[in-house]
Coordinates of N, CA, C and O in Angstrom, one line a residue:
X13 N -9.4 -11.6 5.0 CA -10.8 -11.2 4.7 C -12.0 -11.6 5.2 O -12.1 -12.9 5.2
X14 N -12.8 -11.0 6.3 CA -13.6 -11.6 7.1 C -15.0 -11.8 6.0 O -15.3 -11.1 5.3
X15 N -15.4 -13.0 6.1 CA -16.5 -13.7 5.5 C -17.5 -14.1 6.4 O -17.2 -14.9 7.1
X16 N -18.7 -13.9 6.1 CA -19.9 -14.4 7.1 C -20.6 -15.2 6.1 O -21.4 -14.1 5.1
X17 N -20.8 -16.2 6.0 CA -21.9 -16.7 4.5 C -23.3 -17.7 5.4 O -23.2 -18.5 6.0
X18 N -24.4 -17.0 5.3 CA -25.7 -17.6 6.2 C -26.3 -18.6 5.1 O -26.1 -18.5 4.0
X19 N -27.1 -19.6 5.5 CA -27.7 -20.6 4.9 C -28.8 -21.2 5.8 O -28.9 -20.7 7.0
X20 N -29.9 -21.6 4.9 CA -30.9 -22.3 6.1 C -32.1 -21.7 6.1 O -33.0 -22.2 6.6
X21 N -32.4 -20.6 5.5 CA -33.8 -19.9 5.4 C -34.7 -20.8 4.7 O -34.2 -21.9 3.6
X22 N -35.9 -20.1 4.8 CA -36.9 -20.8 3.7 C -38.3 -20.2 4.4 O -38.4 -19.4 5.2
X23 N -39.3 -21.0 3.7 CA -40.8 -20.7 3.9 C -41.2 -22.0 5.1 O -40.8 -23.1 4.5
X24 N -41.9 -21.8 6.0 CA -42.4 -22.5 7.0 C -43.9 -21.9 7.4 O -43.9 -20.9 7.3
X25 N -44.7 -23.0 7.6 CA -46.1 -22.7 8.3 C -45.5 -22.6 9.8 O -44.6 -22.8 10.3
X26 N -46.3 -21.7 10.5 CA -46.3 -21.3 12.1 C -46.4 -22.8 12.3 O -47.2 -23.6 12.2
X27 N -45.5 -22.5 13.7 CA -45.2 -23.8 14.3 C -44.5 -24.6 13.9 O -43.7 -25.5 14.8
X28 N -44.0 -24.4 12.8 CA -42.5 -25.2 12.4 C -41.3 -24.7 12.9 O -41.1 -23.9 13.5
X29 N -40.3 -25.4 12.1 CA -38.7 -25.3 12.9 C -38.0 -24.9 11.5 O -38.3 -25.5 10.3
X30 N -37.1 -23.9 11.7 CA -35.9 -24.0 10.4 C -34.4 -23.8 11.7 O -34.5 -23.5 12.9
X31 N -33.4 -24.3 10.8 CA -32.0 -24.0 11.5 C -31.4 -23.5 10.3 O -30.9 -23.7 9.4
X32 N -30.8 -22.2 11.0 CA -30.4 -21.4 10.3 C -28.5 -21.6 10.3 O -28.2 -21.8 11.7
X33 N -27.6 -21.6 9.6 CA -26.2 -21.7 9.8 C -25.5 -20.2 9.1 O -25.8 -19.8 8.3
X34 N -24.4 -20.0 9.7 CA -23.2 -19.1 9.4 C -22.1 -19.7 9.2 O -21.6 -20.2 10.5
X35 N -21.4 -19.7 8.0 CA -20.2 -20.0 8.0 C -19.0 -19.0 7.9 O -19.2 -17.9 7.1
X36 N -18.2 -19.2 8.9 CA -17.3 -18.0 9.1 C -16.0 -18.2 8.6 O -15.3 -19.1 9.0
X37 N -15.1 -17.0 8.1 CA -13.8 -17.4 7.5 C -13.1 -16.0 7.8 O -13.5 -14.8 8.0
X38 N -11.7 -16.3 7.5 CA -10.8 -15.1 7.7 C -10.5 -14.2 9.1 O -10.0 -13.2 9.0
X39 N -10.8 -15.0 10.0 CA -10.3 -14.4 11.1 C -10.9 -15.3 12.4 O -11.3 -16.7 12.2
X40 N -10.1 -15.2 13.8 CA -10.2 -16.2 14.5 C -11.5 -16.3 15.2 O -11.8 -15.8 16.3
X41 N -12.3 -16.8 14.7 CA -14.0 -17.4 14.9 C -13.8 -17.3 16.5 O -14.9 -16.8 16.7
X42 N -13.2 -18.2 17.2 CA -13.7 -18.5 18.6 C -13.6 -17.3 19.6 O -14.0 -17.3 20.7
X43 N -12.6 -16.2 19.3 CA -12.5 -15.5 19.9 C -13.6 -13.9 20.0 O -13.7 -13.1 20.7
X44 N -14.6 -14.3 19.0 CA -15.5 -13.2 18.6 C -16.9 -13.7 19.2 O -17.0 -14.5 19.2
X45 N -17.5 -12.4 19.7 CA -18.9 -12.4 19.9 C -19.8 -12.6 18.7 O -18.8 -11.9 17.5
X46 N -20.4 -13.5 18.6 CA -21.1 -13.7 17.5 C -22.8 -13.5 17.7 O -23.2 -14.1 19.0
X47 N -23.6 -12.9 16.8 CA -25.0 -12.9 16.8 C -25.8 -13.0 15.8 O -25.2 -12.8 14.7
X48 N -26.9 -13.1 15.9 CA -28.3 -13.0 15.0 C -29.0 -12.0 14.7 O -29.4 -11.5 15.9
X49 N -29.2 -11.2 13.9 CA -30.3 -9.9 13.9 C -30.8 -10.5 12.7 O -31.1 -11.4 11.6
X50 N -32.0 -9.5 12.9 CA -33.3 -9.8 11.6 C -33.6 -8.3 11.4 O -33.7 -7.6 12.3
X51 N -34.0 -8.6 10.2 CA -34.8 -7.0 10.0 C -36.0 -7.6 9.1 O -35.9 -8.0 7.8
X52 N -37.2 -7.1 9.5 CA -38.7 -7.3 8.5 C -38.7 -5.8 7.6 O -38.1 -4.8 8.1
X53 N -39.7 -6.1 6.4 CA -39.7 -4.9 5.8 C -40.4 -3.8 6.7 O -41.4 -3.8 7.1
X54 N -39.8 -2.4 6.3 CA -40.5 -1.7 7.2 C -39.8 -1.2 8.8 O -40.6 -0.4 9.2
X55 N -39.2 -2.1 9.0 CA -39.0 -2.2 10.6 C -37.5 -2.1 10.9 O -36.7 -2.2 9.7
X56 N -37.0 -1.6 11.8 CA -35.4 -1.3 12.1 C -35.1 -2.9 12.4 O -35.9 -3.8 12.9
X57 N -33.5 -2.9 12.3 CA -33.0 -4.2 12.6 C -32.8 -4.3 13.9 O -32.8 -3.5 14.8
X58 N -33.3 -5.7 14.4 CA -33.2 -6.0 15.9 C -32.4 -7.2 16.2 O -32.3 -8.2 15.2
X59 N -31.6 -7.5 17.6 CA -31.2 -8.6 17.7 C -32.1 -9.5 18.1 O -32.7 -9.3 18.6
X60 N -31.5 -10.8 18.1 CA -32.3 -11.9 18.1 C -31.5 -12.6 19.2 O -32.3 -12.9 20.5
X61 N -30.7 -13.1 18.9 CA -29.5 -13.9 19.8 C -27.9 -13.7 19.8 O -27.7 -13.4 18.6
X62 N -27.2 -13.9 20.9 CA -25.7 -13.7 21.0 C -25.2 -14.9 21.6 O -25.5 -15.3 22.5
X63 N -23.9 -15.0 21.3 CA -23.3 -16.0 22.0 C -21.7 -15.4 21.9 O -21.3 -14.8 21.4
X64 N -21.4 -15.5 23.5 CA -20.0 -15.1 23.5 C -18.9 -16.0 23.3 O -19.2 -17.0 23.2
X65 N -17.5 -15.7 23.5 CA -16.5 -16.4 23.0 C -16.7 -17.4 24.2 O -15.7 -18.6 23.9
X66 N -17.0 -17.5 25.6 CA -17.1 -18.0 26.5 C -18.2 -18.7 26.4 O -18.3 -19.8 27.3
X67 N -19.2 -18.9 25.6 CA -20.4 -19.7 25.2 C -21.5 -19.2 26.1 O -22.6 -19.6 25.9
X68 N -21.3 -18.2 26.7 CA -22.8 -17.5 27.4 C -23.6 -16.7 26.2 O -23.1 -16.5 25.2
X69 N -24.9 -17.1 26.3 CA -25.8 -16.7 25.5 C -26.8 -15.8 26.3 O -26.8 -15.4 27.5
X70 N -27.4 -15.1 24.9 CA -28.4 -13.9 25.2 C -29.3 -14.0 24.0 O -29.2 -13.9 23.1
X71 N -30.9 -13.5 24.6 CA -31.9 -13.7 23.4 C -32.7 -12.4 23.7 O -32.9 -12.0 24.7
X72 N -33.5 -12.2 22.7 CA -34.5 -11.3 22.8 C -35.6 -11.9 23.5 O -35.8 -12.8 23.2
X73 N -36.3 -11.1 24.4 CA -37.4 -11.6 25.0 C -38.5 -12.9 24.3 O -39.0 -13.7 24.7
X74 N -38.7 -12.2 23.2 CA -39.6 -12.9 22.1 C -39.6 -13.8 21.5 O -40.2 -14.8 21.1
X75 N -38.1 -14.2 21.6 CA -37.9 -15.8 21.0 C -37.1 -16.9 22.1 O -37.0 -17.5 22.0
X76 N -37.2 -16.3 23.5 CA -36.9 -17.0 24.5 C -37.5 -18.1 24.5 O -38.9 -17.9 24.4
X77 N -36.8 -19.7 24.7 CA -37.7 -20.6 24.7 C -38.0 -21.5 23.5 O -38.4 -22.4 23.3
X78 N -37.7 -20.4 22.3 CA -38.0 -20.8 21.1 C -36.8 -21.1 20.2 O -36.7 -22.0 19.5
X79 N -35.9 -20.5 20.4 CA -34.6 -20.2 19.7 C -33.5 -20.6 20.6 O -33.3 -20.0 21.5
X80 N -32.6 -21.3 19.8 CA -31.1 -21.6 20.3 C -30.1 -21.3 19.4 O -29.7 -21.7 18.4
X81 N -29.0 -20.3 20.1 CA -28.1 -20.2 19.4 C -26.9 -21.1 20.0 O -26.6 -21.3 21.0
X82 N -26.1 -21.5 19.1 CA -24.6 -22.4 19.3 C -23.5 -21.9 18.3 O -24.0 -21.4 17.4
X83 N -22.4 -22.3 18.6 CA -21.5 -22.2 17.7 C -20.4 -23.5 18.0 O -20.7 -24.1 18.9
X84 N -19.8 -23.6 16.9 CA -18.9 -24.6 16.7 C -17.5 -24.2 16.2 O -17.3 -23.8 15.2
X85 N -16.7 -23.9 17.3 CA -15.3 -23.0 16.9 C -14.4 -24.2 16.3 O -13.6 -23.3 15.5
X86 N -14.6 -25.4 16.4 CA -13.7 -26.1 15.4 C -14.2 -26.0 13.7 O -13.1 -26.3 13.0
X87 N -15.3 -25.9 14.0 CA -15.8 -25.9 12.3 C -16.1 -24.5 11.8 O -16.3 -24.2 11.0
X88 N -15.9 -23.5 12.6 CA -16.1 -21.7 12.3 C -17.5 -21.6 12.0 O -17.8 -20.9 10.9
X89 N -18.5 -22.4 12.6 CA -19.7 -22.2 12.4 C -20.8 -21.6 13.6 O -20.5 -22.1 14.6
X90 N -21.8 -20.8 12.9 CA -22.9 -20.4 14.1 C -24.1 -20.9 13.5 O -24.4 -20.6 12.6
X91 N -24.8 -21.3 14.6 CA -26.0 -22.0 14.4 C -27.5 -21.2 15.0 O -26.8 -21.0 16.2
X92 N -28.5 -21.2 14.6 CA -29.8 -20.6 15.2 C -30.8 -21.5 14.8 O -31.3 -21.8 13.7
X93 N -31.2 -22.4 15.8 CA -32.3 -23.2 16.0 C -33.6 -22.7 16.1 O -33.5 -22.0 17.4
X94 N -34.2 -22.7 15.4 CA -35.6 -21.7 15.7 C -37.0 -22.6 15.6 O -37.2 -23.5 14.6
X95 N -37.3 -23.0 16.7 CA -38.7 -23.7 16.6 C -39.9 -22.7 17.2 O -39.8 -21.8 17.2
X96 N -41.1 -23.7 17.0 CA -42.2 -22.8 17.4 C -42.8 -21.6 16.7 O -42.9 -20.5 17.5
X97 N -41.9 -21.4 15.3 CA -42.0 -20.4 14.6 C -43.6 -19.5 14.6 O -44.4 -20.2 14.3
X98 N -43.4 -18.2 14.5 CA -44.5 -17.5 14.4 C -44.5 -16.6 13.1 O -43.3 -16.1 13.1
X99 N -45.7 -15.8 12.5 CA -45.5 -14.9 11.7 C -44.7 -13.9 12.0 O -43.9 -13.3 11.0
X100 N -44.9 -13.4 13.0 CA -43.8 -12.2 13.4 C -42.5 -12.4 13.4 O -41.7 -11.7 13.5
X101 N -42.0 -13.8 13.5 CA -40.3 -14.2 13.0 C -39.9 -13.9 11.6 O -38.9 -13.9 11.4
X102 N -41.2 -13.5 10.9 CA -40.6 -13.4 9.4 C -39.8 -12.0 9.1 O -40.1 -11.2 9.7
X103 N -38.8 -12.2 8.5 CA -37.5 -11.5 8.3 C -36.4 -12.0 7.7 O -36.0 -13.1 7.5
X104 N -35.5 -10.7 7.2 CA -34.2 -11.3 6.9 C -33.3 -11.7 8.2 O -33.3 -10.6 9.0
X105 N -32.7 -12.7 8.1 CA -31.8 -12.9 9.2 C -30.3 -12.7 8.8 O -29.8 -13.3 7.9
X106 N -29.4 -12.0 9.8 CA -28.4 -11.9 9.4 C -27.4 -12.7 10.5 O -27.7 -12.2 11.9
X107 N -26.0 -12.5 10.1 CA -25.2 -13.3 11.2 C -24.1 -12.0 11.1 O -24.1 -11.4 10.3
X108 N -23.6 -11.8 12.8 CA -22.9 -10.8 12.7 C -21.6 -11.3 13.8 O -21.7 -12.1 14.4
X109 N -20.4 -10.4 13.4 CA -19.5 -11.0 14.2 C -18.8 -9.7 15.1 O -18.5 -8.3 14.0
X110 N -18.5 -9.5 16.2 CA -18.0 -8.6 17.2 C -16.6 -8.8 17.6 O -16.3 -9.9 18.0
X111 N -15.9 -8.0 17.4 CA -14.3 -8.0 17.5 C -14.1 -8.3 19.4 O -15.0 -7.7 20.1
X112 N -13.2 -8.9 19.7 CA -12.9 -9.2 20.9 C -12.7 -8.1 21.9 O -12.1 -7.1 21.4
X113 N -13.1 -8.1 23.2 CA -12.8 -6.8 23.9 C -13.6 -5.9 24.1 O -13.7 -5.3 25.1
X114 N -15.0 -6.3 23.5 CA -15.8 -5.4 23.6 C -17.1 -6.3 24.5 O -17.0 -7.3 24.5
X115 N -18.1 -5.9 25.1 CA -19.2 -6.3 25.8 C -19.9 -7.2 24.4 O -20.1 -6.6 23.4
X116 N -20.3 -8.6 25.0 CA -21.1 -9.1 23.8 C -22.6 -9.0 24.2 O -23.1 -9.5 24.9
X117 N -23.3 -7.9 23.1 CA -24.5 -7.9 23.7 C -25.6 -7.4 22.6 O -25.0 -7.5 21.2
X118 N -26.5 -7.5 22.3 CA -27.5 -7.5 21.3 C -27.9 -6.1 21.0 O -29.1 -5.6 20.8
X119 N -26.4 -5.3 20.6 CA -26.6 -3.9 20.0 C -25.8 -4.0 18.8 O -24.9 -4.2 18.8
X120 N -26.4 -3.4 17.3 CA -25.8 -3.4 16.4 C -24.6 -2.9 16.2 O -23.6 -3.6 15.4
X121 N -24.5 -1.8 16.9 CA -23.2 -1.0 16.8 C -22.2 -2.1 17.3 O -20.6 -1.5 17.2
X122 N -22.1 -2.6 18.1 CA -21.2 -3.8 19.0 C -20.4 -4.5 17.9 O -19.6 -5.2 18.3
X123 N -21.4 -4.6 16.6 CA -20.7 -5.6 15.6 C -20.1 -5.3 14.6 O -20.7 -4.1 14.1
X124 N -19.1 -5.9 14.0 CA -18.1 -5.1 13.1 C -18.5 -5.7 11.5 O -18.5 -5.2 10.8
X125 N -18.6 -7.0 11.6 CA -19.1 -7.9 10.3 C -20.3 -8.4 10.3 O -21.0 -9.0 11.3
X126 N -20.9 -8.4 9.2 CA -22.1 -8.9 8.6 C -22.1 -9.7 7.6 O -21.5 -9.6 6.6
X127 N -23.2 -10.6 7.4 CA -23.4 -11.5 6.3 C -24.2 -10.9 5.5 O -25.0 -9.6 5.7
X128 N -24.8 -11.4 4.3 CA -25.6 -11.0 3.2 C -26.9 -11.0 4.0 O -27.8 -10.7 3.3
X129 N -27.2 -12.3 4.7 CA -28.7 -12.3 5.0 C -29.3 -13.4 4.3 O -29.1 -13.9 3.3
X130 N -30.2 -14.5 5.0 CA -30.9 -15.3 4.7 C -32.3 -15.0 5.1 O -32.8 -14.8 5.9
X131 N -33.5 -15.3 4.2 CA -34.8 -14.9 4.1 C -35.8 -16.3 5.1 O -35.4 -17.3 4.8
X132 N -36.5 -15.8 6.2 CA -37.2 -16.7 6.8 C -38.5 -15.8 6.8 O -38.8 -14.6 6.9
X133 N -39.6 -17.0 6.0 CA -41.1 -16.6 6.1 C -41.6 -17.8 6.7 O -41.8 -18.7 6.5
X134 N -42.5 -17.1 7.4 CA -43.4 -17.8 8.5 C -44.8 -17.7 7.6 O -45.2 -16.4 8.3
X135 N -45.6 -18.4 7.4 CA -46.9 -18.2 7.0 C -48.1 -18.6 8.0 O -47.8 -20.0 8.9
X136 N -49.0 -18.2 8.4 CA -50.1 -18.2 9.3 C -50.8 -19.5 8.7 O -51.3 -19.9 7.8

């Protein structure tokens, strides 16, 4: 049974940092595309960052240079280091896993498993 459990969310002032983590279990973590998505109230879910099984990464333009996605295949964990946070980064953040064999891109329908989410709130 695939499980994804996020942690590390919280409240921070603009300019601050947070590190999100996702603990994965129930599948061969290293072979999956992994991603972080977020959804703010009243808005659609959007892709934030993704990392392929080969370690290649991709980011939405608004977080490039501020966020860093990483994975530890030995520990089955996915992280998102978020620096220089802005109020517009406020959202529920979700960890997601996409089965091998597909393109690893920030498109929701390419991901098969989702965590419950962790809240990030950035105040001005």
